[in-house]
Every structure is written in C-alpha cells, then in structure tokens.
Amino acid sequence: MATPDSPVACFELVKIPIRPSSRFAQQSGLWHINTGTDVDTYPTSTLRNMHFLGQPPPGASPDIPSWDEFRFSPVGLYYLRSRLMGSLEPSVFQRFLPNFEAAEAAWFAAGLASSPSDIPADEFYPELHEVRRNTPKTGGTDIRKALRQRLRSLTFDCAALLDRAFGSTTLVIHIPGTTRPRSLLREDYIKAETYFPAHLLREDERIPRAIFDIVQKYIRDVGIPTIARYQFCASRYWPLSQDCLMPPPFPRQSIRPPAKPVNSSNFEYNGQVIKPPIVILDEDDNREKERLKEELKNVRKLLEEANRALAESQRREEDLLSQIVRLTSLASETQPVAPTARRFAGPGSALSQPPVSSGSTAARSPSRRNHATGSTPSSTMDGASNRSGMQAGTDTGSQYRNFIRSNLLDSKYPQIERIRTNVPVYLWRVDLQELGISQNIVDNLIPLMGRRSRDS
C-alpha cells in the first residue's frame, strides 16, 4: 500500500492542449496523467487533495459523489474527470465496462465527421482495411460484427443524449454494407437499424407513418446503392461467399416495429417492396366512366359552338372596321386639317407656313402618290381602295395587315390609316407614338406603312 512518502506509483500532471472550438474544455481545463521517472512526482495518495482540475464549475461540490450519481452536465463531467484522475479502485473498470468501451470508441471517432471524405468510387476508407488487418481470418467476422455493434450503440446513445439533454428530436438510420450471402439487391433483403425517440411514436399517431415512409425510402434510394458499392469494392480484395442457398426475404412488418430491447428507442425496419396498387373496376366504376365520356362530349360541343360564334364576331368586327375607315377617309376629304405649328414647320425649321387644307396635304406628303383632287383612298384591313380604283399590292398589304393584327393594333387601325394617308412621313413616328404604340413596334411599322403607301 502506498503512503504519502512512498517513492512508487508516481505520476506527472500534464495539461492537454485544448482546441479553441471546445468552449467547455477551455473553461474547465482538462488534465491527463503520464507516468515518468525524470519529472516532478507526487505520491498517489495526494492526488485527491490536489486542485489540478482548475476552478470547479458552478454547482460542484467539494465532495465527489459516487460513480452511479454522475449525470451529463459540466458538473458531471468535472466529477468524472476527478474520479478518473484520482481513483485507483481496481473494480471500477469492470463495473463500468460498457462506459469505458464507449469512451474508447469515442476517442477514435472524435473529429471524423468533419474530416475530408474524398475517396475513389471503387475504394473503401482506410479505417476498414485497418480493422480487417487487425482481426484474424478465423472468427474475424464475429469480432468485426461486435465492434460494429459497439459503434452503432454509441451513435444511438449519443443521439439519445442529444435529444434528452436539449429537447431535440434526432433520427439515425444505419444500413450495414454487408448482407446475408447471396441476398438479392432488393428492398426486402435489407434491414435498417434506427434510433428515434419512442415517446414521440406514442404521442402523435402521424409520426409512426412518417418515420416508416422515411426509412423505406432510405432503404430503397440509399441502402441499395450502399450495398452495391460495398460488394463492388470488396470484390477487388476478397472473394464474396456464394457457397450457400439464397436466403428468404425479410418478413413484412407493420409501420411501427417493436423496439429492441423492449421500451427502448432502437428499432429495426425490414425493407418492403412497394407494389403499384391494383385497381379493379366494378359496375359503379363503369357507370362513372360512361358519365365522364358523355360530359366530355358535351363540353366539346360547347367549344365548337363557341368557336363558330367567335369566328362570326370576328367577321362582323372586320366589316364594322372597314366602314369606320371609309367614313374616316371621307371626313378627311371634306374637313380641313386643324392647323398646328408642328405640321407647318419642317424638321429643323423654325419658320411657320400658312395653313393647308386636306387637299394640299396630299401634294406635300412624300408618302402619297398624286391623285385627283377629292379622291382620297379609303383603305380597309383587307387592303381594298374603294375610291381610287387601284388595287393594293397583295404581298405588301398582307404584311401590313398581319403586322397590325399580330401586335394587337386592330383598335388603332383607323388612326394609323389616317396618319399614313394624311400626315407627312417625317411626322409618322411622332403621331404613332402619341397613339401609345411602343418605340419598337413603331420602328417596324413605319417601313410597312411606307411600302403600303407606294403600292397604293
């Protein structure tokens, strides 16, 4: 038994460098014990009385409670470190063996999720090769299975601690890369091990269905590619077992499989092949089908009648528009154009000119040909000139009419024709823009108006 003055069982107190991202570690200050012979030493019996852990967190008691009373919190972690640093009881490790095994696995897991994960599509991570190299060929499968089970349990336990300590909800779905030998790459040959808080499955009847659907989709869209990738990579390094019969698929389950162990938050979901629903038509369905066909026939008949009425309305619209254009042209022959300064002055000229009548407008407009006085043409959307006795060019008239119709200018056609036949060319742009026609349309309309006037 060591005494305060005993020279044996001495330790060096070495402070572990703490990563800046670990806020709790920065606040508490972690310590580690290394054995050594050439450092300052302290008898083991004095470790309990040393304040090497730094300032205790708020709420910590000077008297360290027993191992069974530790809880996850800054105080609980402080107590755990105090016990680990100061306890020399040989029975502690065996008593809390699962805890120490989880801590061992966590040591190697720390930081892996945030580390780079770039590997070729036909390769495993180095950790898999390391595990296989350090397990024997005989019985190695069982050892690796137990090790995987330990890591899976640690992952589920960490998720449970995360949810219980902070009121969150976490779903963990784990699908092993290996399957039973000669299993088909199909959903019902795959099993998913999951963690989900069991109390939520009991409290809300919608949640079991939601989790079931999520897990089944994960098996189908992620599990099958995972197993296929494992088998492809494994074939490069070792032969896959094919000397056995094909196993049967896993049985179908309800949307809420039993927990394993009972009353826990661990569940195993068997994959299920989603089959398309089979629809069987009965007499009621046939009657409904006939009713829908008859309704469709009536709707099509109404559409045909509406199209005929629309065509007749369009023809009537063109007739009315032609009459309006003719009357507008007749009125412009007998009524003088209102005198405006804009019409008296040429481009860039500040001089005023005497008022002119509609009869003299034709003489000064370069956009019109000389016609007999009083015989101003009356144009329509069909390009007919009823008063001039001259027929418009077919191609030019068609382009002109189509452009007006395609740009929805039918309502402005009488004003456009009045501008074309009674306004000088250099004022067309201004007058057209005053009608509210956009600049882009005006740029394309003016050349068509000019060709239409030359062919008239």
XYZ file of C-alpha atoms in Angstrom:
456
model
C 0.000 0.000 0.000
C 1.383 3.383 -0.975
C 1.968 6.014 1.704
C 2.457 9.785 1.371
C 6.187 9.215 1.413
C 6.212 6.167 -0.831
C 8.517 6.514 -3.897
C 6.355 4.205 -6.060
C 3.290 4.778 -8.230
C 4.183 8.370 -9.080
C 2.617 10.425 -11.877
C 3.305 13.539 -13.903
C 0.497 16.070 -14.278
C 0.470 17.223 -17.894
C -2.097 19.696 -19.242
C -3.622 18.581 -22.575
C -3.690 21.227 -25.352
C -7.314 22.199 -25.950
C -8.752 23.036 -29.365
C -10.178 26.584 -29.467
C -13.511 25.205 -30.710
C -14.038 23.287 -27.439
C -15.558 26.002 -25.267
C -16.265 23.767 -22.298
C -12.747 22.351 -22.390
C -11.343 25.891 -22.398
C -13.373 26.795 -19.359
C -12.678 23.665 -17.336
C -9.060 22.877 -18.289
C -8.503 19.150 -18.822
C -5.593 17.261 -17.331
C -4.008 13.963 -18.176
C -1.710 11.699 -16.172
C 1.513 10.294 -17.617
C 3.928 8.036 -15.798
C 7.561 9.042 -15.742
C 10.795 8.847 -13.764
C 12.530 12.114 -14.663
C 9.765 14.562 -13.807
C 8.354 16.120 -10.697
C 6.435 13.387 -8.901
C 3.642 13.304 -6.390
C 2.604 10.368 -4.177
C -0.665 8.844 -5.357
C -2.352 9.423 -2.034
C -2.071 13.187 -2.507
C -3.849 13.261 -5.897
C -7.272 13.569 -4.257
C -6.206 16.662 -2.372
C -4.713 18.498 -5.371
C -6.646 21.163 -7.258
C -5.181 20.152 -10.645
C -8.552 20.342 -12.404
C -8.698 24.097 -12.065
C -11.693 26.046 -10.810
C -14.709 23.744 -10.299
C -17.775 24.700 -12.347
C -20.704 26.368 -10.557
C -22.688 23.881 -8.503
C -19.849 21.418 -7.990
C -19.496 20.022 -4.502
C -16.126 19.604 -2.788
C -17.159 16.020 -2.038
C -17.106 13.947 -5.231
C -20.229 11.725 -5.401
C -20.144 8.056 -6.321
C -19.941 6.791 -9.900
C -23.659 5.972 -10.002
C -24.635 9.587 -9.316
C -22.830 11.146 -12.304
C -25.065 12.939 -14.839
C -24.265 14.610 -18.158
C -23.514 18.253 -17.344
C -20.430 20.413 -16.749
C -20.564 19.345 -13.097
C -20.963 15.678 -14.044
C -18.014 15.852 -16.437
C -15.956 17.531 -13.723
C -16.834 14.766 -11.275
C -15.996 12.110 -13.890
C -12.588 13.619 -14.546
C -11.946 13.873 -10.818
C -12.777 10.221 -10.337
C -10.766 9.081 -13.352
C -7.768 11.100 -12.229
C -7.896 10.165 -8.599
C -9.466 6.739 -8.368
C -7.306 3.693 -8.026
C -10.104 1.257 -7.275
C -9.437 -1.844 -9.403
C -13.132 -2.822 -9.611
C -14.274 0.385 -11.308
C -13.282 -0.634 -14.842
C -15.129 -3.943 -14.681
C -18.145 -2.321 -13.062
C -18.493 0.324 -15.769
C -17.068 -1.678 -18.664
C -19.720 -0.523 -21.261
C -18.998 3.091 -20.380
C -15.273 2.682 -20.792
C -15.741 0.780 -24.061
C -17.918 3.600 -25.407
C -15.285 6.103 -24.317
C -12.615 4.122 -26.151
C -14.657 4.159 -29.359
C -15.412 7.863 -28.949
C -11.681 8.565 -28.680
C -11.123 7.323 -32.241
C -14.390 8.777 -33.577
C -13.703 12.343 -32.493
C -13.414 14.665 -35.490
C -14.086 12.084 -38.220
C -17.367 13.620 -39.401
C -15.697 16.961 -40.088
C -12.606 15.491 -41.744
C -12.225 15.278 -45.570
C -14.065 12.341 -47.127
C -12.698 12.183 -50.660
C -12.164 8.585 -51.773
C -12.414 6.933 -55.205
C -15.713 5.333 -56.171
C -14.128 1.854 -56.110
C -12.316 2.140 -52.782
C -13.018 1.806 -49.049
C -11.870 4.170 -46.339
C -8.506 3.297 -44.743
C -10.288 2.522 -41.462
C -11.976 -0.532 -42.999
C -8.668 -2.005 -44.150
C -7.157 -1.261 -40.737
C -9.929 -3.175 -38.969
C -9.631 -6.169 -41.297
C -5.841 -6.293 -40.994
C -6.077 -6.424 -37.214
C -8.696 -9.165 -36.926
C -7.925 -12.852 -37.510
C -9.267 -14.735 -40.502
C -10.838 -17.319 -38.223
C -13.578 -15.672 -36.197
C -12.752 -12.245 -37.563
C -16.273 -11.743 -38.891
C -17.764 -12.101 -35.408
C -15.186 -9.728 -33.945
C -15.903 -7.078 -36.567
C -19.632 -7.546 -36.062
C -19.272 -6.965 -32.311
C -17.110 -3.906 -32.935
C -19.680 -2.501 -35.375
C -22.396 -3.134 -32.809
C -20.427 -1.175 -30.221
C -20.034 1.813 -32.534
C -23.684 1.665 -33.560
C -24.773 1.627 -29.913
C -22.501 4.582 -29.160
C -24.006 6.523 -32.075
C -27.559 5.809 -30.926
C -26.681 6.631 -27.311
C -25.134 9.962 -28.338
C -28.286 10.788 -30.309
C -30.419 9.905 -27.282
C -28.259 12.081 -25.019
C -28.515 14.937 -27.515
C -32.323 14.700 -27.520
C -32.755 14.250 -23.770
C -30.314 16.970 -22.741
C -31.557 19.614 -25.188
C -35.153 18.653 -26.049
C -34.414 17.897 -29.691
C -35.512 15.082 -31.981
C -32.977 13.001 -33.892
C -33.456 10.197 -36.398
C -30.498 7.890 -37.056
C -30.716 5.300 -39.848
C -27.908 2.769 -40.183
C -27.701 0.239 -43.027
C -24.722 -2.151 -42.934
C -22.763 -2.520 -46.145
C -22.798 -6.293 -45.763
C -25.835 -8.519 -46.198
C -26.566 -12.203 -45.899
C -24.628 -14.148 -48.564
C -26.375 -14.365 -51.946
C -29.026 -11.845 -50.953
C -30.760 -10.011 -53.758
C -30.251 -6.281 -54.195
C -33.839 -5.615 -53.282
C -35.599 -3.741 -50.526
C -36.983 -6.808 -48.740
C -33.446 -8.225 -48.320
C -32.233 -5.149 -46.431
C -32.638 -4.292 -42.768
C -32.267 -0.751 -41.364
C -31.252 -0.190 -37.751
C -32.691 3.070 -36.474
C -32.859 5.311 -33.435
C -35.855 7.560 -32.832
C -37.355 8.818 -29.530
C -40.003 6.244 -28.675
C -42.218 8.664 -26.737
C -42.931 10.622 -29.935
C -44.176 7.472 -31.646
C -46.696 7.077 -28.828
C -47.752 10.722 -28.574
C -48.613 11.512 -32.210
C -50.312 8.983 -34.452
C -48.923 10.669 -37.594
C -45.286 10.121 -36.641
C -45.080 6.295 -36.986
C -46.231 6.513 -40.611
C -43.838 9.386 -41.337
C -40.826 7.527 -39.894
C -41.812 4.322 -41.687
C -42.019 6.119 -45.043
C -38.685 7.881 -44.475
C -36.900 4.645 -43.575
C -38.394 2.741 -46.514
C -37.347 5.480 -48.936
C -33.871 5.491 -47.385
C -33.602 1.720 -47.845
C -34.694 1.993 -51.469
C -32.729 5.089 -52.536
C -29.642 4.854 -50.284
C -29.442 1.335 -48.885
C -29.386 -0.500 -52.216
C -26.610 1.736 -53.673
C -24.652 1.383 -50.406
C -24.668 -2.426 -50.557
C -23.930 -2.441 -54.287
C -20.924 -0.180 -53.712
C -19.652 -2.359 -50.865
C -19.856 -5.508 -52.976
C -18.131 -3.821 -55.910
C -15.246 -2.564 -53.752
C -14.971 -5.817 -51.800
C -14.602 -7.862 -54.987
C -11.224 -6.165 -55.519
C -9.786 -7.554 -52.275
C -11.534 -10.782 -51.261
C -13.985 -13.277 -52.796
C -17.624 -12.962 -51.824
C -19.244 -16.070 -50.390
C -21.502 -17.843 -52.877
C -21.462 -21.391 -51.465
C -24.870 -21.268 -49.808
C -28.528 -21.130 -50.667
C -30.271 -17.856 -51.363
C -31.893 -16.652 -48.131
C -35.575 -15.738 -47.982
C -36.598 -12.076 -47.866
C -37.294 -10.454 -44.528
C -40.949 -10.634 -43.444
C -43.233 -7.654 -43.851
C -43.837 -5.503 -40.783
C -46.342 -3.018 -39.516
C -45.485 0.672 -39.767
C -44.292 0.527 -36.137
C -41.993 -2.440 -35.489
C -41.276 -3.444 -31.887
C -38.367 -1.805 -30.097
C -35.201 -3.839 -29.425
C -34.839 -4.005 -26.467
C -38.408 -3.501 -25.316
C -39.379 0.096 -24.378
C -36.172 1.449 -25.909
C -35.743 3.876 -28.800
C -33.930 1.356 -31.020
C -35.855 -0.187 -33.910
C -35.173 -2.498 -36.842
C -37.107 -1.866 -40.039
C -37.314 -4.547 -42.719
C -37.341 -3.197 -46.248
C -40.530 -3.647 -48.216
C -41.023 -3.755 -51.966
C -43.541 -1.098 -52.901
C -46.006 -2.636 -55.338
C -48.275 -0.498 -57.518
C -51.909 -0.648 -56.415
C -54.210 -2.941 -58.377
C -57.425 -1.217 -59.450
C -60.424 -3.477 -60.048
C -63.274 -1.822 -61.923
C -66.806 -2.694 -60.848
C -70.194 -1.669 -62.254
C -70.125 1.655 -60.417
C -66.762 2.471 -61.992
C -68.099 1.634 -65.466
C -71.098 3.907 -64.960
C -68.825 6.700 -63.782
C -66.611 6.200 -66.838
C -69.598 6.484 -69.199
C -70.826 9.580 -67.390
C -67.441 11.257 -67.799
C -67.349 10.386 -71.509
C -70.783 11.957 -72.036
C -69.750 15.069 -70.138
C -66.608 15.350 -72.267
C -68.724 15.082 -75.435
C -70.995 17.917 -74.281
C -68.046 20.118 -73.394
C -66.512 19.623 -76.844
C -69.847 20.513 -78.466
C -70.000 23.738 -76.467
C -66.461 24.573 -77.546
C -67.354 24.098 -81.225
C -70.358 26.408 -80.891
C -68.241 28.987 -79.116
C -65.622 28.848 -81.885
C -68.276 29.390 -84.566
C -69.698 32.350 -82.651
C -66.215 33.784 -82.229
C -65.479 33.474 -85.969
C -68.745 35.232 -86.820
C -67.936 38.015 -84.353
C -64.519 38.476 -85.931
C -66.051 38.792 -89.404
C -68.551 41.339 -88.111
C -65.724 43.231 -86.442
C -63.844 43.472 -89.753
C -66.958 44.760 -91.540
C -67.514 47.442 -88.928
C -63.854 48.396 -89.004
C -63.949 48.777 -92.799
C -66.963 51.058 -92.562
C -65.286 53.184 -89.916
C -62.164 53.537 -92.070
C -64.242 54.534 -95.112
C -66.175 57.135 -93.158
C -62.969 58.470 -91.629
C -61.387 58.867 -95.070
C -64.480 60.651 -96.429
C -64.481 63.018 -93.494
C -60.812 63.847 -94.006
C -61.522 64.858 -97.649
C -64.121 67.446 -96.754
C -62.780 68.770 -93.438
C -59.608 70.866 -93.221
C -56.778 69.597 -91.076
C -56.525 71.524 -87.823
C -53.598 73.962 -88.080
C -50.745 73.137 -85.700
C -47.263 74.555 -85.554
C -45.873 71.005 -85.760
C -47.450 70.480 -89.165
C -46.322 73.871 -90.542
C -42.613 73.528 -89.791
C -40.302 71.014 -91.414
C -37.573 69.134 -89.489
C -35.128 71.640 -88.060
C -37.041 74.650 -89.428
C -38.313 77.448 -87.199
C -40.345 79.106 -89.963
C -44.121 78.941 -89.987
C -46.069 78.093 -93.076
C -49.622 79.080 -93.976
C -52.377 76.642 -93.073
C -53.124 73.996 -95.618
C -56.251 72.051 -96.325
C -56.595 68.317 -96.694
C -56.439 68.781 -100.446
C -52.991 70.341 -100.325
C -51.790 67.794 -97.742
C -51.621 65.153 -100.398
C -49.403 67.377 -102.512
C -46.844 67.966 -99.730
C -46.760 64.421 -98.345
C -43.970 62.325 -99.863
C -45.763 59.225 -98.627
C -48.591 59.534 -101.107
C -48.882 59.449 -104.882
C -50.598 62.271 -106.763
C -54.305 61.604 -107.084
C -57.147 63.598 -108.459
C -58.382 66.225 -106.057
C -61.134 64.890 -103.826
C -60.348 61.216 -104.488
C -58.531 60.278 -101.244
C -58.343 56.460 -100.978
C -60.345 54.712 -98.274
C -58.288 51.727 -97.078
C -59.531 48.804 -95.068
C -57.896 45.879 -93.222
C -58.333 43.865 -96.431
C -56.301 46.398 -98.388
C -59.148 47.470 -100.715
C -59.110 51.052 -102.066
C -62.753 51.798 -102.800
C -62.335 55.333 -104.083
C -59.058 55.336 -106.007
C -59.843 52.489 -108.367
C -56.384 50.995 -107.746
C -55.755 47.634 -106.100
C -53.038 47.400 -103.369
C -50.178 45.007 -103.815
C -51.038 41.625 -102.388
C -47.755 40.918 -100.605
C -47.318 44.378 -99.106
C -50.929 44.594 -97.966
C -50.757 41.165 -96.344
C -47.586 42.004 -94.456
C -49.060 45.311 -93.326
C -52.323 43.747 -92.119
C -50.619 40.789 -90.459
C -48.238 43.062 -88.581
C -51.105 45.163 -87.217
C -53.087 42.100 -86.183
C -50.101 40.298 -84.613
C -49.292 43.334 -82.485
C -52.934 43.795 -81.375
C -53.296 47.169 -83.119
C -56.719 46.476 -84.671
C -58.394 49.074 -82.454
C -55.880 51.707 -83.605
C -56.108 50.820 -87.305
C -58.318 53.812 -88.293
C -55.892 56.253 -86.659
C -52.897 54.509 -88.256
C -54.516 54.745 -91.692
C -55.325 58.418 -91.134
C -51.672 59.067 -90.288
C -50.460 57.090 -93.316
C -52.736 58.870 -95.792
C -52.872 62.421 -94.359
C -49.675 63.070 -92.393
C -46.174 63.714 -93.780
C -43.787 60.798 -93.450
C -41.416 62.661 -91.161
C -44.284 63.109 -88.648
C -45.405 59.468 -88.664
C -43.169 58.483 -85.753
C -44.429 61.290 -83.523
C -48.100 60.657 -84.289
C -47.787 56.892 -83.879
C -46.112 57.288 -80.508
C -48.874 59.673 -79.457
C -51.287 56.775 -80.037
C -49.444 54.856 -77.321
C -47.593 52.472 -79.653
C -44.227 51.348 -78.316
C -40.970 52.505 -79.893
C -40.018 49.002 -81.050
C -43.330 48.452 -82.854
C -43.177 51.918 -84.430
C -39.705 51.192 -85.824
C -41.046 48.116 -87.631
C -44.421 49.598 -88.581
C -43.141 52.707 -90.430
C -41.383 50.766 -93.259
C -44.550 48.721 -93.833
C -46.633 51.904 -93.920
C -44.256 53.398 -96.490
C -44.390 50.339 -98.769
C -48.157 50.230 -98.391
C -48.413 53.879 -99.491
C -46.123 53.354 -102.502
C -48.153 50.347 -103.670
C -51.489 52.125 -103.234
